[in-house]
Amino acid sequence: MAGFSFAAWGNDLYTGRRSYAIVAQRKRWFAVAAALAIASIAILGFKGLALGIDFRGGTEISVENVSTTQQAPAIEAVRAVAPSDEPRVASVGSNALRIQTLKLDPDQITEIGQRLAEAYGIVPADDITVSSVGPTWGQGVSMRALWGVVVFVLAAAAFMAVYFRAWRMSVAAIVSMLTDLLVSAGVYALIGWEVTPSTIIGFLTILGFSLYDKMVVFDKVRENADGLLDQTRTTYAERANLAVNQTLVRSINTSVVALLPVGGILFVGALLLGAGTLRDLSLSLFVGIAVGAASSLFLATPLDVALREREPKIKAHTAKVLAARAGSDAGDDVLVNAGAVQLQPGHHLGQAAQPRRKSR
Amino acid sequence: MLLPFAGLLTGTFLDGRSADNPGGASLTPGLALDLEGGTQIILTPTTTDGSQVTDATVAEAINVIRQRIDANGVSEAEITSQGGRNIVVGIPGKASDDEIDLVSQAAQMRFRPVLTYSYGVPTPTESPSPSDDGADAPADDATDAPADDADAPGDDASPEASPAGKSAGAPVMVPADLAADTTPSPTPSPAPDAADDASTDATSDGDAAASNPSDLAQITPAIQEQFDQLDCTDPDNLRGGGGDDPNVPLVTCSTDGVFKYVLGPVEVEGTHIKRATSGLLPGANNTTSNIWGVSLELDSEGAKQFAATSQRLYDFGDGNPQNQFAIVLDGLVVSAPGINEPINDGRAQISGSFTRESAATLANQLSFGALPLQFDVQSQQEISATLGSEQLQKGLIAGLIGLLLVVVYSLFQYRTLGLLTVASLLVAGAITYVTIALLSWGMGYRLSLPGVAGLIVAIGFTADSFIVYFERIRDELRNGRTLHFAVERGWERARRTIYAAKAVNLISAVILYYLAVGGVQGFAFTLGLTTVIDVMVVVWFTHPVMALIAKMRFFREGHIASGLNRERLALSTAKPRYAGAGRVAMPQPAVDVAAEVNAEAEGATPVGEPALVGAATPGPAVVTDASGRRLTIAERRAAERKAAQSAELAADENEEGR
């Protein structure tokens, strides 16, 4: 075998010849997820999200009768006065500019006005109008978006509970989706870009993607767990772990394929365009997709196993399997090598493994 | 799948988009404000009842405007409040006058009694002859009255329209009937040019103490003069504009400019309207007639006021102009239905020659007209799209680079099969593009920057369904199936996953679409659209093509570059395994726990299962070699020995490898 073959790796994962004990080590993943979530909450709490002009209001400067509608001088003018600001400049008509900034005090506005006047050859008193932007729109959008999230979560939870016929699965998916959202928001706050309506859109998309990804993985779990109770060789945890391993290649491929275009926009947006719709949207998406794909494997499925092992039927079944196994030579690490039970021809599993006549 | 393409092409020919037909079809989708530039209108709301404009009323006004715009289709109009006082409305593209009206029309709705009316021209020679059709219509017959009556409000002023703007004929309000009233026009004097301002407000010299709002004594000579000079064909007089004093008579035009009215003081404020709906009116015996109309419901106080008014108006009798009740929106008469019976419960129905659209328009005007606000247009600006178009350009380049990377990656991962992914993506992209172009024609959808980003993002989501599918096919190959079976079974299983997962996506899109606003809504729309298209493409393109591919030798035999290479997929499985129940799995196909788990999951052993050798196999085990010839027992034993040897070898290798 020359080098590493992705297909062969996928093959080994599929057959269980190679297996990562993702479910068995679930406590570790829960700890990681909890740490990330707590860190995100801390970041959100201490640093907070930098809200854009649409959410917190701000100052809007209209410059009219400019000789050129180039935006660079306007950005420079604002930056010179308020260095931390990320002004949004748009041409209005053929001879006017609109500059959105953070809330500025009158002195700053006067100074910016003078600089703008120099740069564009205008009369400050006549051609510059200043108005402030109310935060109503952003709040309105966030409120409705929040409602959208609540309704979506309820509807999706109901759908999954019905589809999988197991409410615990749906709970696991929703909980890990919300964790995704939290962590994405944390990363966004950490980077410190402004939250604009585009960011909100990005986060809303994350919800859909994250849940979609979990659906795909869970569907494999469901498929593997079908007929689980009719046999005593593998436990639910093992089969779920097998499912995770089997979908590993798909998850990697999916994430790469989804991340490539988003990464492209992020790269171009952040480097070439500066603040704007594309940049904000792509960052929230990039983080969200990566986190969502990872949590489908490492959080959602282990969480599902942890929840479903409390289900009486599955609990009893797991106990039965483990009891049956205790007699055989397979040790504790069978659980670790979940799904990787390899039977060797000619090897005897002991008398316990032999078919038995049932008492009549 | 070709339908959208055909539709768009036909549409382009029949209703091509041009400067004067911005809503027409085009091969390029319409762009939203941030990409195309557009019109920005700044409105200042003022209350009509003298109360303070609060944040709440501004928010309510924004809702009203947003509702009106959204009711016009998804145009991604951006509505913001500025400084808690102004409302900024951004309309993508070049806003038509209708759209600007829609936004800025004061939501000031009032009911006034009609004192008199006539054709909307000031010329005295043309005394308005009673309209024949109106005259013939039996007042109490709801069904056949409306047929030829007036136009819907907002229609162009067609001179042949019959009186009363829109007349009503219904169980409750009847068509305004001009038969009995012998020419209500009180000899208008010619002076058309002087009347420009006349329409807005009656001078408040209507001081003749009117005994009731319908008292004709209110028509003072000044008002008469004003009425005579009013020229409703002059567009200036049809612009409306709030600020009419509710306590004095009003001289004004109908919105279509066909008629002009003298109206009494306001009797019922529009704020008393609880709801207004349009629909097919109920006919006799609980049947549904085929007449469109508007049902109106007033709150208790409105109902009380309306009851008194309708009783009085009813007493004037059919045909008397004073029998009519003018619905005044923004100072213009939207409709002036007659009353054919007193309405005491606050539930009125307006019928007339409504079309579905005109009924809906009136219902809209009525229900949104309840806000005690009027808007003054502060400024109206055209916005260029320099910034947006720059972002769009760069964004598209980024998207293309991303797409290219996706292509490279899927070719690396799936070799030749990756080409199918690329082809499917192209098909999906083409359909999405055409659908958006169609929607932008059909319902005014406009692509915004978030929408474009959504489309680029959708590349990844769309490609995922192919990946799920291909991985399932590979799974089946790993189970040892032939490609033909692997494709079929892989599809059966992938299909379920794809449907379920996409359903979740669709749920999210639909809910966000209905619950979110503005840009979020446009984005949700793109998301839902691409989800649906994605499923369509997988079902109707990728899978059929895959099935065809499965028949090709190149893929069937698992060529090294096909992405379905069996050796690569079933590597290191050359080892016979005990498969339980006295069966032994032969080396060539890998039967593993996974396969077993899956077999159990399927419930039945499907065709194409790997050959099993064993004592317990029911009937003589049929073992065939690669050419399909049945092996003799000796050959089989030899094969087993050989396999066992190689298994040990492999096992040793494995040991060493670890």
PDB file of N, CA, C and O in Angstrom, chain B residues 463-488:
ATOM      1  N   ALA B 463     -23.742  19.956  -3.397  1.00  0.00           N
ATOM      2  CA  ALA B 463     -22.767  18.892  -3.626  1.00  0.00           C
ATOM      3  C   ALA B 463     -22.891  17.819  -2.557  1.00  0.00           C
ATOM      4  O   ALA B 463     -22.573  16.655  -2.801  1.00  0.00           O
ATOM      5  N   ASP B 464     -23.386  18.185  -1.400  1.00  0.00           N
ATOM      6  CA  ASP B 464     -23.472  17.212  -0.316  1.00  0.00           C
ATOM      7  C   ASP B 464     -24.382  16.047  -0.661  1.00  0.00           C
ATOM      8  O   ASP B 464     -24.092  14.910  -0.325  1.00  0.00           O
ATOM      9  N   SER B 465     -25.480  16.335  -1.349  1.00  0.00           N
ATOM     10  CA  SER B 465     -26.366  15.208  -1.643  1.00  0.00           C
ATOM     11  C   SER B 465     -25.687  14.221  -2.589  1.00  0.00           C
ATOM     12  O   SER B 465     -25.925  13.024  -2.505  1.00  0.00           O
ATOM     13  N   PHE B 466     -24.834  14.743  -3.464  1.00  0.00           N
ATOM     14  CA  PHE B 466     -24.108  13.811  -4.336  1.00  0.00           C
ATOM     15  C   PHE B 466     -23.119  12.989  -3.524  1.00  0.00           C
ATOM     16  O   PHE B 466     -22.941  11.796  -3.770  1.00  0.00           O
ATOM     17  N   ILE B 467     -22.505  13.672  -2.575  1.00  0.00           N
ATOM     18  CA  ILE B 467     -21.513  12.962  -1.765  1.00  0.00           C
ATOM     19  C   ILE B 467     -22.189  11.852  -0.967  1.00  0.00           C
ATOM     20  O   ILE B 467     -21.703  10.725  -0.914  1.00  0.00           O
ATOM     21  N   VAL B 468     -23.340  12.198  -0.371  1.00  0.00           N
ATOM     22  CA  VAL B 468     -24.075  11.172   0.367  1.00  0.00           C
ATOM     23  C   VAL B 468     -24.375   9.989  -0.553  1.00  0.00           C
ATOM     24  O   VAL B 468     -24.155   8.821  -0.206  1.00  0.00           O
ATOM     25  N   TYR B 469     -24.818  10.297  -1.746  1.00  0.00           N
ATOM     26  CA  TYR B 469     -25.171   9.251  -2.715  1.00  0.00           C
ATOM     27  C   TYR B 469     -23.954   8.411  -3.085  1.00  0.00           C
ATOM     28  O   TYR B 469     -23.969   7.180  -3.012  1.00  0.00           O
ATOM     29  N   PHE B 470     -22.875   9.078  -3.460  1.00  0.00           N
ATOM     30  CA  PHE B 470     -21.680   8.346  -3.899  1.00  0.00           C
ATOM     31  C   PHE B 470     -21.115   7.491  -2.782  1.00  0.00           C
ATOM     32  O   PHE B 470     -20.690   6.353  -3.007  1.00  0.00           O
ATOM     33  N   GLU B 471     -21.143   8.045  -1.571  1.00  0.00           N
ATOM     34  CA  GLU B 471     -20.610   7.272  -0.461  1.00  0.00           C
ATOM     35  C   GLU B 471     -21.451   6.030  -0.222  1.00  0.00           C
ATOM     36  O   GLU B 471     -20.936   4.974   0.114  1.00  0.00           O
ATOM     37  N   ARG B 472     -22.761   6.183  -0.412  1.00  0.00           N
ATOM     38  CA  ARG B 472     -23.607   5.002  -0.241  1.00  0.00           C
ATOM     39  C   ARG B 472     -23.303   3.963  -1.309  1.00  0.00           C
ATOM     40  O   ARG B 472     -23.282   2.768  -1.048  1.00  0.00           O
ATOM     41  N   ILE B 473     -23.058   4.418  -2.529  1.00  0.00           N
ATOM     42  CA  ILE B 473     -22.714   3.473  -3.592  1.00  0.00           C
ATOM     43  C   ILE B 473     -21.413   2.757  -3.237  1.00  0.00           C
ATOM     44  O   ILE B 473     -21.291   1.531  -3.354  1.00  0.00           O
ATOM     45  N   ARG B 474     -20.465   3.511  -2.761  1.00  0.00           N
ATOM     46  CA  ARG B 474     -19.197   2.901  -2.371  1.00  0.00           C
ATOM     47  C   ARG B 474     -19.411   1.897  -1.243  1.00  0.00           C
ATOM     48  O   ARG B 474     -18.810   0.817  -1.238  1.00  0.00           O
ATOM     49  N   ASP B 475     -20.287   2.277  -0.303  1.00  0.00           N
ATOM     50  CA  ASP B 475     -20.589   1.356   0.786  1.00  0.00           C
ATOM     51  C   ASP B 475     -21.069   0.031   0.227  1.00  0.00           C
ATOM     52  O   ASP B 475     -20.657  -1.040   0.665  1.00  0.00           O
ATOM     53  N   GLU B 476     -21.945   0.142  -0.750  1.00  0.00           N
ATOM     54  CA  GLU B 476     -22.511  -1.083  -1.314  1.00  0.00           C
ATOM     55  C   GLU B 476     -21.440  -1.873  -2.049  1.00  0.00           C
ATOM     56  O   GLU B 476     -21.429  -3.108  -2.018  1.00  0.00           O
ATOM     57  N   LEU B 477     -20.554  -1.157  -2.731  1.00  0.00           N
ATOM     58  CA  LEU B 477     -19.447  -1.845  -3.390  1.00  0.00           C
ATOM     59  C   LEU B 477     -18.591  -2.553  -2.355  1.00  0.00           C
ATOM     60  O   LEU B 477     -18.119  -3.666  -2.564  1.00  0.00           O
ATOM     61  N   ARG B 478     -18.394  -1.916  -1.234  1.00  0.00           N
ATOM     62  CA  ARG B 478     -17.605  -2.514  -0.164  1.00  0.00           C
ATOM     63  C   ARG B 478     -18.296  -3.756   0.365  1.00  0.00           C
ATOM     64  O   ARG B 478     -17.652  -4.702   0.803  1.00  0.00           O
ATOM     65  N   ASN B 479     -19.611  -3.727   0.317  1.00  0.00           N
ATOM     66  CA  ASN B 479     -20.348  -4.914   0.717  1.00  0.00           C
ATOM     67  C   ASN B 479     -20.207  -6.003  -0.316  1.00  0.00           C
ATOM     68  O   ASN B 479     -20.699  -7.102  -0.128  1.00  0.00           O
ATOM     69  N   GLY B 480     -19.587  -5.689  -1.455  1.00  0.00           N
ATOM     70  CA  GLY B 480     -19.291  -6.697  -2.444  1.00  0.00           C
ATOM     71  C   GLY B 480     -20.292  -6.774  -3.559  1.00  0.00           C
ATOM     72  O   GLY B 480     -20.295  -7.731  -4.326  1.00  0.00           O
ATOM     73  N   ARG B 481     -21.167  -5.801  -3.665  1.00  0.00           N
ATOM     74  CA  ARG B 481     -22.156  -5.879  -4.723  1.00  0.00           C
ATOM     75  C   ARG B 481     -21.549  -5.457  -6.042  1.00  0.00           C
ATOM     76  O   ARG B 481     -20.540  -4.746  -6.090  1.00  0.00           O
ATOM     77  N   THR B 482     -22.183  -5.876  -7.094  1.00  0.00           N
ATOM     78  CA  THR B 482     -21.765  -5.372  -8.396  1.00  0.00           C
ATOM     79  C   THR B 482     -22.240  -3.938  -8.503  1.00  0.00           C
ATOM     80  O   THR B 482     -23.150  -3.508  -7.794  1.00  0.00           O
ATOM     81  N   LEU B 483     -21.635  -3.239  -9.427  1.00  0.00           N
ATOM     82  CA  LEU B 483     -21.928  -1.813  -9.517  1.00  0.00           C
ATOM     83  C   LEU B 483     -23.409  -1.568  -9.768  1.00  0.00           C
ATOM     84  O   LEU B 483     -24.016  -0.662  -9.194  1.00  0.00           O
ATOM     85  N   HIS B 484     -23.985  -2.404 -10.619  1.00  0.00           N
ATOM     86  CA  HIS B 484     -25.392  -2.214 -10.943  1.00  0.00           C
ATOM     87  C   HIS B 484     -26.259  -2.233  -9.684  1.00  0.00           C
ATOM     88  O   HIS B 484     -27.072  -1.344  -9.446  1.00  0.00           O
ATOM     89  N   PHE B 485     -26.021  -3.266  -8.866  1.00  0.00           N
ATOM     90  CA  PHE B 485     -26.808  -3.372  -7.633  1.00  0.00           C
ATOM     91  C   PHE B 485     -26.423  -2.282  -6.646  1.00  0.00           C
ATOM     92  O   PHE B 485     -27.269  -1.751  -5.924  1.00  0.00           O
ATOM     93  N   ALA B 486     -25.124  -1.993  -6.637  1.00  0.00           N
ATOM     94  CA  ALA B 486     -24.657  -0.972  -5.698  1.00  0.00           C
ATOM     95  C   ALA B 486     -25.343   0.354  -5.980  1.00  0.00           C
ATOM     96  O   ALA B 486     -25.754   1.061  -5.052  1.00  0.00           O
ATOM     97  N   VAL B 487     -25.491   0.674  -7.260  1.00  0.00           N
ATOM     98  CA  VAL B 487     -26.128   1.950  -7.615  1.00  0.00           C
ATOM     99  C   VAL B 487     -27.588   1.944  -7.180  1.00  0.00           C
ATOM    100  O   VAL B 487     -28.082   2.888  -6.567  1.00  0.00           O
ATOM    101  N   GLU B 488     -28.270   0.839  -7.462  1.00  0.00           N
ATOM    102  CA  GLU B 488     -29.689   0.786  -7.115  1.00  0.00           C
ATOM    103  C   GLU B 488     -29.897   0.852  -5.603  1.00  0.00           C
ATOM    104  O   GLU B 488     -30.681   1.632  -5.091  1.00  0.00           O
TER     105      GLU B 488
END
